[in-house]
Coordinates of N, CA and C in Angstrom, one line a residue:
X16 N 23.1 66.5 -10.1 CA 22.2 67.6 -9.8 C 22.8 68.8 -10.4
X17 N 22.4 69.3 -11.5 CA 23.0 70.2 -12.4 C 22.3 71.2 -12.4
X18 N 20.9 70.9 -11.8 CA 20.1 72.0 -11.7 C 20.5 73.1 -11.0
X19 N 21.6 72.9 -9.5 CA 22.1 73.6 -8.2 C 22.2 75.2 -8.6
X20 N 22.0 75.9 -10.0 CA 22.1 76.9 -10.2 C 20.8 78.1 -10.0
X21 N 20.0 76.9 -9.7 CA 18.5 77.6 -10.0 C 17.9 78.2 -8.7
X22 N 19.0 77.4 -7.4 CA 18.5 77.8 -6.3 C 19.1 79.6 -5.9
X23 N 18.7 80.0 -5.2 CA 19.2 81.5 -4.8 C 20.0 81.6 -3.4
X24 N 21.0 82.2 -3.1 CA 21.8 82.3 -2.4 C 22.1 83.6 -1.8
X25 N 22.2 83.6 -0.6 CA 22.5 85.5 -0.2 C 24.0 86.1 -0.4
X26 N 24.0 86.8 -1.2 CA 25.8 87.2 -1.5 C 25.4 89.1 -1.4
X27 N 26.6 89.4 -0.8 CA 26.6 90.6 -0.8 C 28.0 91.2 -1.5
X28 N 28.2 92.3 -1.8 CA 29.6 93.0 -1.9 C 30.1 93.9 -1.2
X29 N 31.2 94.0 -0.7 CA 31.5 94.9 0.0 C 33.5 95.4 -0.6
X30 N 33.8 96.5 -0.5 CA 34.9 96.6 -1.3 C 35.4 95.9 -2.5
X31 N 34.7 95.8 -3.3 CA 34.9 95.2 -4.5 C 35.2 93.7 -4.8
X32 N 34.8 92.9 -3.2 CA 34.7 91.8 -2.5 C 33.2 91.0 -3.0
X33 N 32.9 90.1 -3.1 CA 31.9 89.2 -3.3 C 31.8 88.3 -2.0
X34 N 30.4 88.4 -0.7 CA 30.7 87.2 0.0 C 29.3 86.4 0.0
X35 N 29.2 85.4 0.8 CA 27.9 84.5 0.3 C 27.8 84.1 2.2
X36 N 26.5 84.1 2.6 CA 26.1 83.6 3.6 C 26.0 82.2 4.0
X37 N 26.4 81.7 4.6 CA 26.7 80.0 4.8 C 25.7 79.7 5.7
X38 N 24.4 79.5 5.3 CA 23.0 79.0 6.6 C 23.7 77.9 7.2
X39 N 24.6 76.9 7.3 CA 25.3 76.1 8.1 C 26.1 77.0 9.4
X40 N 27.2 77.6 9.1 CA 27.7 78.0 10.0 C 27.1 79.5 10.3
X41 N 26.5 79.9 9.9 CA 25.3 81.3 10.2 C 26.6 82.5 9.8
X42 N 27.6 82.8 9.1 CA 28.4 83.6 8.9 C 28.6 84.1 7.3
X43 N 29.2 85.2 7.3 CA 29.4 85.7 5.5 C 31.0 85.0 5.6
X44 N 31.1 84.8 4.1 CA 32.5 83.8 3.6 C 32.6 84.3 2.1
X45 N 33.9 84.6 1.9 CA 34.5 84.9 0.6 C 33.7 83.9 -0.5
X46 N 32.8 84.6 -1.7 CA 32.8 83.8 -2.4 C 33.7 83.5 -3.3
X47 N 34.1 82.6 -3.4 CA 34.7 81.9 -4.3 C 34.5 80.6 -5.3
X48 N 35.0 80.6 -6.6 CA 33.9 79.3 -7.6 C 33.1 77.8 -6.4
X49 N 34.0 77.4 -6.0 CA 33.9 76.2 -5.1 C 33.0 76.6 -3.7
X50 N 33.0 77.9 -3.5 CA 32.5 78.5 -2.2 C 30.7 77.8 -2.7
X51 N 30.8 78.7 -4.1 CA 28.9 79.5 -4.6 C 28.8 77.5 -4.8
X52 N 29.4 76.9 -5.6 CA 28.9 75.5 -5.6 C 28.5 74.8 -3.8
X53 N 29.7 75.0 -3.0 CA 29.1 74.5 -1.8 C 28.0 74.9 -1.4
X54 N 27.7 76.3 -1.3 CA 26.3 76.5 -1.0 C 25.2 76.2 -1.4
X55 N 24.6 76.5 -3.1 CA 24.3 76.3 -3.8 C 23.6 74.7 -3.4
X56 N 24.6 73.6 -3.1 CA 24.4 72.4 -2.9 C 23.6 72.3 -1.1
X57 N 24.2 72.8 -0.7 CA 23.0 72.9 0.6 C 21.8 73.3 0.5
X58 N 21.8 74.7 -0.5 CA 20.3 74.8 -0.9 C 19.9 73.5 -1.2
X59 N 20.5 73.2 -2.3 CA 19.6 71.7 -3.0 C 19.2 70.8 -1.9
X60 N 19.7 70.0 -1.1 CA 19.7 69.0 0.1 C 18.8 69.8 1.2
X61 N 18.5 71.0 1.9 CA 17.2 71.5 2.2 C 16.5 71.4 1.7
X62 N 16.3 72.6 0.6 CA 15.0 72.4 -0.2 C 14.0 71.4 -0.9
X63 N 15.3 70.4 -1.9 CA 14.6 69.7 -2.3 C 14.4 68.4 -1.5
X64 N 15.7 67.6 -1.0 CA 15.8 66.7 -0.7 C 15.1 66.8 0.7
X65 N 15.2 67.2 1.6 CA 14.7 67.8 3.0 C 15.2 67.6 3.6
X66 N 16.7 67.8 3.8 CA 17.5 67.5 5.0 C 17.3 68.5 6.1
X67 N 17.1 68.7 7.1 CA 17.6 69.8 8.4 C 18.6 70.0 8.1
X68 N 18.7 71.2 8.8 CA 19.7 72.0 8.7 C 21.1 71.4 9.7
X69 N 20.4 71.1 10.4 CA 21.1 70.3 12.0 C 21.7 69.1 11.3
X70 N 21.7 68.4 10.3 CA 22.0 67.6 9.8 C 23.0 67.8 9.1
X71 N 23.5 68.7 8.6 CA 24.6 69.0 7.6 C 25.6 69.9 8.1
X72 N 26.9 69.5 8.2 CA 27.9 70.0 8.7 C 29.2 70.0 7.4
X73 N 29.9 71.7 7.5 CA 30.0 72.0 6.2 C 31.9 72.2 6.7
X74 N 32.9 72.1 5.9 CA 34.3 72.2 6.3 C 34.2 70.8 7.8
X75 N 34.0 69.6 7.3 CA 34.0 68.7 8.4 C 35.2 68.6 8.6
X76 N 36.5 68.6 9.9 CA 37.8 68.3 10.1 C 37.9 66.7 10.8
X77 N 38.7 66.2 10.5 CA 39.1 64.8 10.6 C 40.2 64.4 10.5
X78 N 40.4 62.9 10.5 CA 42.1 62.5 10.6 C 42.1 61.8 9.7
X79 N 43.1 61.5 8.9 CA 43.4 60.4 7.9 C 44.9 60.4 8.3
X80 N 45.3 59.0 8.7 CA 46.4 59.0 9.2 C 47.3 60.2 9.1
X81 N 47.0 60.4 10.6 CA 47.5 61.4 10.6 C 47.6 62.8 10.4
X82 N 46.7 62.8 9.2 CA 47.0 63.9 8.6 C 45.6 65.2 9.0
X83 N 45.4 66.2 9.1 CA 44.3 66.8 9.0 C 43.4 66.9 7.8
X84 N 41.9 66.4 7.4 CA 41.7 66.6 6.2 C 40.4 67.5 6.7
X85 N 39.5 68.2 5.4 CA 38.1 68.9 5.7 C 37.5 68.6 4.4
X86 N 36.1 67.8 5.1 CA 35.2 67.5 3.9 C 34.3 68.6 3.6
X87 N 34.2 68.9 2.3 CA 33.2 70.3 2.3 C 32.5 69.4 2.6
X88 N 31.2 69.2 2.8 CA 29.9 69.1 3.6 C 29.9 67.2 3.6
X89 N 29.2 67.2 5.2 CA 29.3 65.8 5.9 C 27.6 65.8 6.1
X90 N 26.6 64.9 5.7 CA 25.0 64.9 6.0 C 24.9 63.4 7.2
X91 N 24.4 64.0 8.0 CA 24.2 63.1 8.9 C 23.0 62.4 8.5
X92 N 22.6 61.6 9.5 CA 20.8 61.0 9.4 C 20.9 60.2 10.7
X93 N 20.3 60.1 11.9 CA 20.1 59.6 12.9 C 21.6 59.2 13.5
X94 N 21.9 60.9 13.9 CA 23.4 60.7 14.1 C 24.4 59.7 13.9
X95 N 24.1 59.6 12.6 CA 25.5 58.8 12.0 C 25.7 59.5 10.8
X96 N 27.2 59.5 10.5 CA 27.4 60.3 9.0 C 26.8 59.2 8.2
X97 N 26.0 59.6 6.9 CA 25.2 58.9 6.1 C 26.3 59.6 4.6
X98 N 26.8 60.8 4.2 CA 27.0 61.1 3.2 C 28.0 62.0 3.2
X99 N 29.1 62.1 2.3 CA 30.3 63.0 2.0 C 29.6 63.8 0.6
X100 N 29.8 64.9 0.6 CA 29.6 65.6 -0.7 C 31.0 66.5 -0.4
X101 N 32.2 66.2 -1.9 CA 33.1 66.5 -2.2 C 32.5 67.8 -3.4
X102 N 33.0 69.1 -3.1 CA 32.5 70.0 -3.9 C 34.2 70.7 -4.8
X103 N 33.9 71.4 -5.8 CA 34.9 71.9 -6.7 C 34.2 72.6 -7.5
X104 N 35.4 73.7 -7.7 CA 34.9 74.6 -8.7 C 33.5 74.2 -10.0
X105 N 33.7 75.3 -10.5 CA 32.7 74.6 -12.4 C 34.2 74.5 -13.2
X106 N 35.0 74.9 -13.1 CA 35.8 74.7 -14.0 C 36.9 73.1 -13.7
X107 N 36.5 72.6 -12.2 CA 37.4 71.3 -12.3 C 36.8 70.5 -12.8
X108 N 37.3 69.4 -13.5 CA 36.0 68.3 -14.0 C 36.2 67.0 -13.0
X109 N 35.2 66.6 -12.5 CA 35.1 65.2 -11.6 C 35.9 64.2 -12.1
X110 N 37.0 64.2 -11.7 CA 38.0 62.9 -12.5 C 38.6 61.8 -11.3
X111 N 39.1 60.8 -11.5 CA 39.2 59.6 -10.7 C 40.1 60.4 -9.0
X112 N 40.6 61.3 -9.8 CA 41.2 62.1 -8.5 C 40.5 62.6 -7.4
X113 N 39.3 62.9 -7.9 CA 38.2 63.8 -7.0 C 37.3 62.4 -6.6
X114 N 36.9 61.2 -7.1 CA 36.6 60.6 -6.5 C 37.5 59.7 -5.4
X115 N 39.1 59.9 -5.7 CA 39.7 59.3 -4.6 C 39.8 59.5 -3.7
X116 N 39.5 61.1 -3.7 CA 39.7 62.1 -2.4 C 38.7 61.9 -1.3
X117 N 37.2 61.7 -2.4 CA 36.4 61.5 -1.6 C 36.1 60.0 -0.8
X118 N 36.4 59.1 -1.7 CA 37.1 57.8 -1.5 C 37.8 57.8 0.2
X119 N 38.6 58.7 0.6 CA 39.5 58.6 1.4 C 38.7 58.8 2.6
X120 N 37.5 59.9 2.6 CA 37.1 60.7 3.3 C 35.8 59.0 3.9
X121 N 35.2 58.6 2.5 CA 34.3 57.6 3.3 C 34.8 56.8 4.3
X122 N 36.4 56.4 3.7 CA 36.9 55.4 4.7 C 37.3 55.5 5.8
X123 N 37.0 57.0 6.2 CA 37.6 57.7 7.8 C 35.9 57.6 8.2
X124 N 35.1 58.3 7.2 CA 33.6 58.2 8.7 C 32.8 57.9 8.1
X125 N 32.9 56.1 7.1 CA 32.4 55.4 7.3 C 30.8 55.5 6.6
X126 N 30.7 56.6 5.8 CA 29.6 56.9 5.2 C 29.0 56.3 4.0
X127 N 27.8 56.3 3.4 CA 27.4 54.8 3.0 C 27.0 55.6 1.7
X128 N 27.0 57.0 1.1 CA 26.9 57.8 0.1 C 27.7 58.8 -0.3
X129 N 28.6 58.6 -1.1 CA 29.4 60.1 -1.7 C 29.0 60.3 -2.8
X130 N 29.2 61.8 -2.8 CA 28.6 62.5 -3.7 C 29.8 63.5 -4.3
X131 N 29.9 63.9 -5.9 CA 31.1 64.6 -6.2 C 30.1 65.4 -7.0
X132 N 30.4 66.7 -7.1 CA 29.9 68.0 -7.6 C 30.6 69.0 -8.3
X133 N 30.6 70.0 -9.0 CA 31.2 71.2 -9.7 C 30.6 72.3 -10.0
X134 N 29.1 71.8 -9.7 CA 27.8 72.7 -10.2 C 27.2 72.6 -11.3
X135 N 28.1 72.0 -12.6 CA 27.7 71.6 -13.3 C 26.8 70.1 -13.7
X136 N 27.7 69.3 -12.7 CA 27.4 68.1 -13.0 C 27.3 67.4 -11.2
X137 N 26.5 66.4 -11.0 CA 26.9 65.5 -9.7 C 26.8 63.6 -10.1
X138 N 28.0 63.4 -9.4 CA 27.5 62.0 -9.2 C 27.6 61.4 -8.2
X139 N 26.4 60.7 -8.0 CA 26.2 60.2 -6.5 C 26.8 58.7 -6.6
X140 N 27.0 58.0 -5.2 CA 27.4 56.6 -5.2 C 27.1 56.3 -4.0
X141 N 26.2 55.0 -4.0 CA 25.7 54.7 -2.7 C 26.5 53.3 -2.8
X142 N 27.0 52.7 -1.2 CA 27.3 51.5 -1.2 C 26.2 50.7 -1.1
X143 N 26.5 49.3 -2.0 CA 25.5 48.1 -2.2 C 25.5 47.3 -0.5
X144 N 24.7 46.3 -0.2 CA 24.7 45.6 0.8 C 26.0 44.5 1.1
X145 N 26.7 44.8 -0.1 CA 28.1 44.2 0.1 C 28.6 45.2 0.0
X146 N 29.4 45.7 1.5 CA 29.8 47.1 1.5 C 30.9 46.8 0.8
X147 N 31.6 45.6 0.1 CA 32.6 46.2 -1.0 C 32.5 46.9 -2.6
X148 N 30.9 46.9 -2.7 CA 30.5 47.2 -4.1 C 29.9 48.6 -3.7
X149 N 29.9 49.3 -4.8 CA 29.8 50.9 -5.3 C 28.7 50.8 -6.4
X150 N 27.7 51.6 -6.1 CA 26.8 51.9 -7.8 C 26.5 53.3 -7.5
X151 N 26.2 53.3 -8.8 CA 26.1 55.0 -9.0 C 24.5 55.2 -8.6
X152 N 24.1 56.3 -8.5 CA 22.9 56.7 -8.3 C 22.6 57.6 -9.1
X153 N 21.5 57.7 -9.6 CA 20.9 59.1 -10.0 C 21.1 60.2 -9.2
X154 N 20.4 59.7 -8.1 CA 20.7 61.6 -7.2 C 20.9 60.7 -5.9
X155 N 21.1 61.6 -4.9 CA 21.1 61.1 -3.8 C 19.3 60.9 -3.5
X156 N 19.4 60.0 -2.0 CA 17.7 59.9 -1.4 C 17.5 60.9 -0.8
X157 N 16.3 61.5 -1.0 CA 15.5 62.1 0.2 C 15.6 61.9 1.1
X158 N 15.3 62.7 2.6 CA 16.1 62.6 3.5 C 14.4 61.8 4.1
X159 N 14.9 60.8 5.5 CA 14.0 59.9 5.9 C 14.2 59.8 7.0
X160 N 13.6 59.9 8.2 CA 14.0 60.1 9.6 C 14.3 58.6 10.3
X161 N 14.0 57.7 9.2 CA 13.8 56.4 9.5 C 15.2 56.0 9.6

């Protein structure tokens, strides 16, 4: 989804500061490259896709053995995590790294779509009915209450 630029976002300045409104957590946040992509991507998954808002939970905190991790944005669907969207600057490029990361993240909550982003570019991956196989997707699905 490369289009994620076209949506509009509320940013304000204040002391020579840039910040951006987070309709998830209802607060202003430093923008920063990876900030304007996260949001940007929530626009997309509202507007187009139609997720609720109640549905998307953004800096998700979890364990991986052990360790504390935070998925930029976790999309539920009939309270179950359904999707990880791993977000990064425009200037990182999606490389096997960024998919391992996110990799790590499905294996803790078990989510059946990850999604890696930059703003420039997305690629989705939904698991096959053999949860050991991965295909890529065009975009992610529209959201379905079903």
């Amino acid at each position: 989804m490369s289009a994620e630029n076209s949506y509009s976002i509320r940013v304000k300045r204040e002391n020579d500061l840039e910040f951006v409104f987070d309709l998830i957590r209802k607060k202003w946040l430093r923008l920063t490259p990876e900030e304007k992509v996260r949001q940007l991507y929530i626009k997309y998954l509202v507007e187009v896709k139609k997720y609720p808002l109640g549905w998307i939970q953004v800096e998700y905190g979890f364990g991986v053995n052990g360790q504390a991790k935070r998925a930029d944005i976790v999309i539920y669907k009939n309270s179950q995590a359904f999707a990880v969207v791993e977000c990064k600057a425009p200037s990182v490029p999606l490389t096997q790294l960024v998919a391992d990361q996110a990799n790590e993240y499905q294996l803790s909550l078990g989510v059946s779509h990850i999604v890696l982003t930059n703003g420039r570019q997305a690629l989705v991956f939904a698991q096959t009915s053999n949860s050991e196989d991965w295909q890529q997707l065009a975009e992610l699905p529209k959201c379905s209450s079903e």
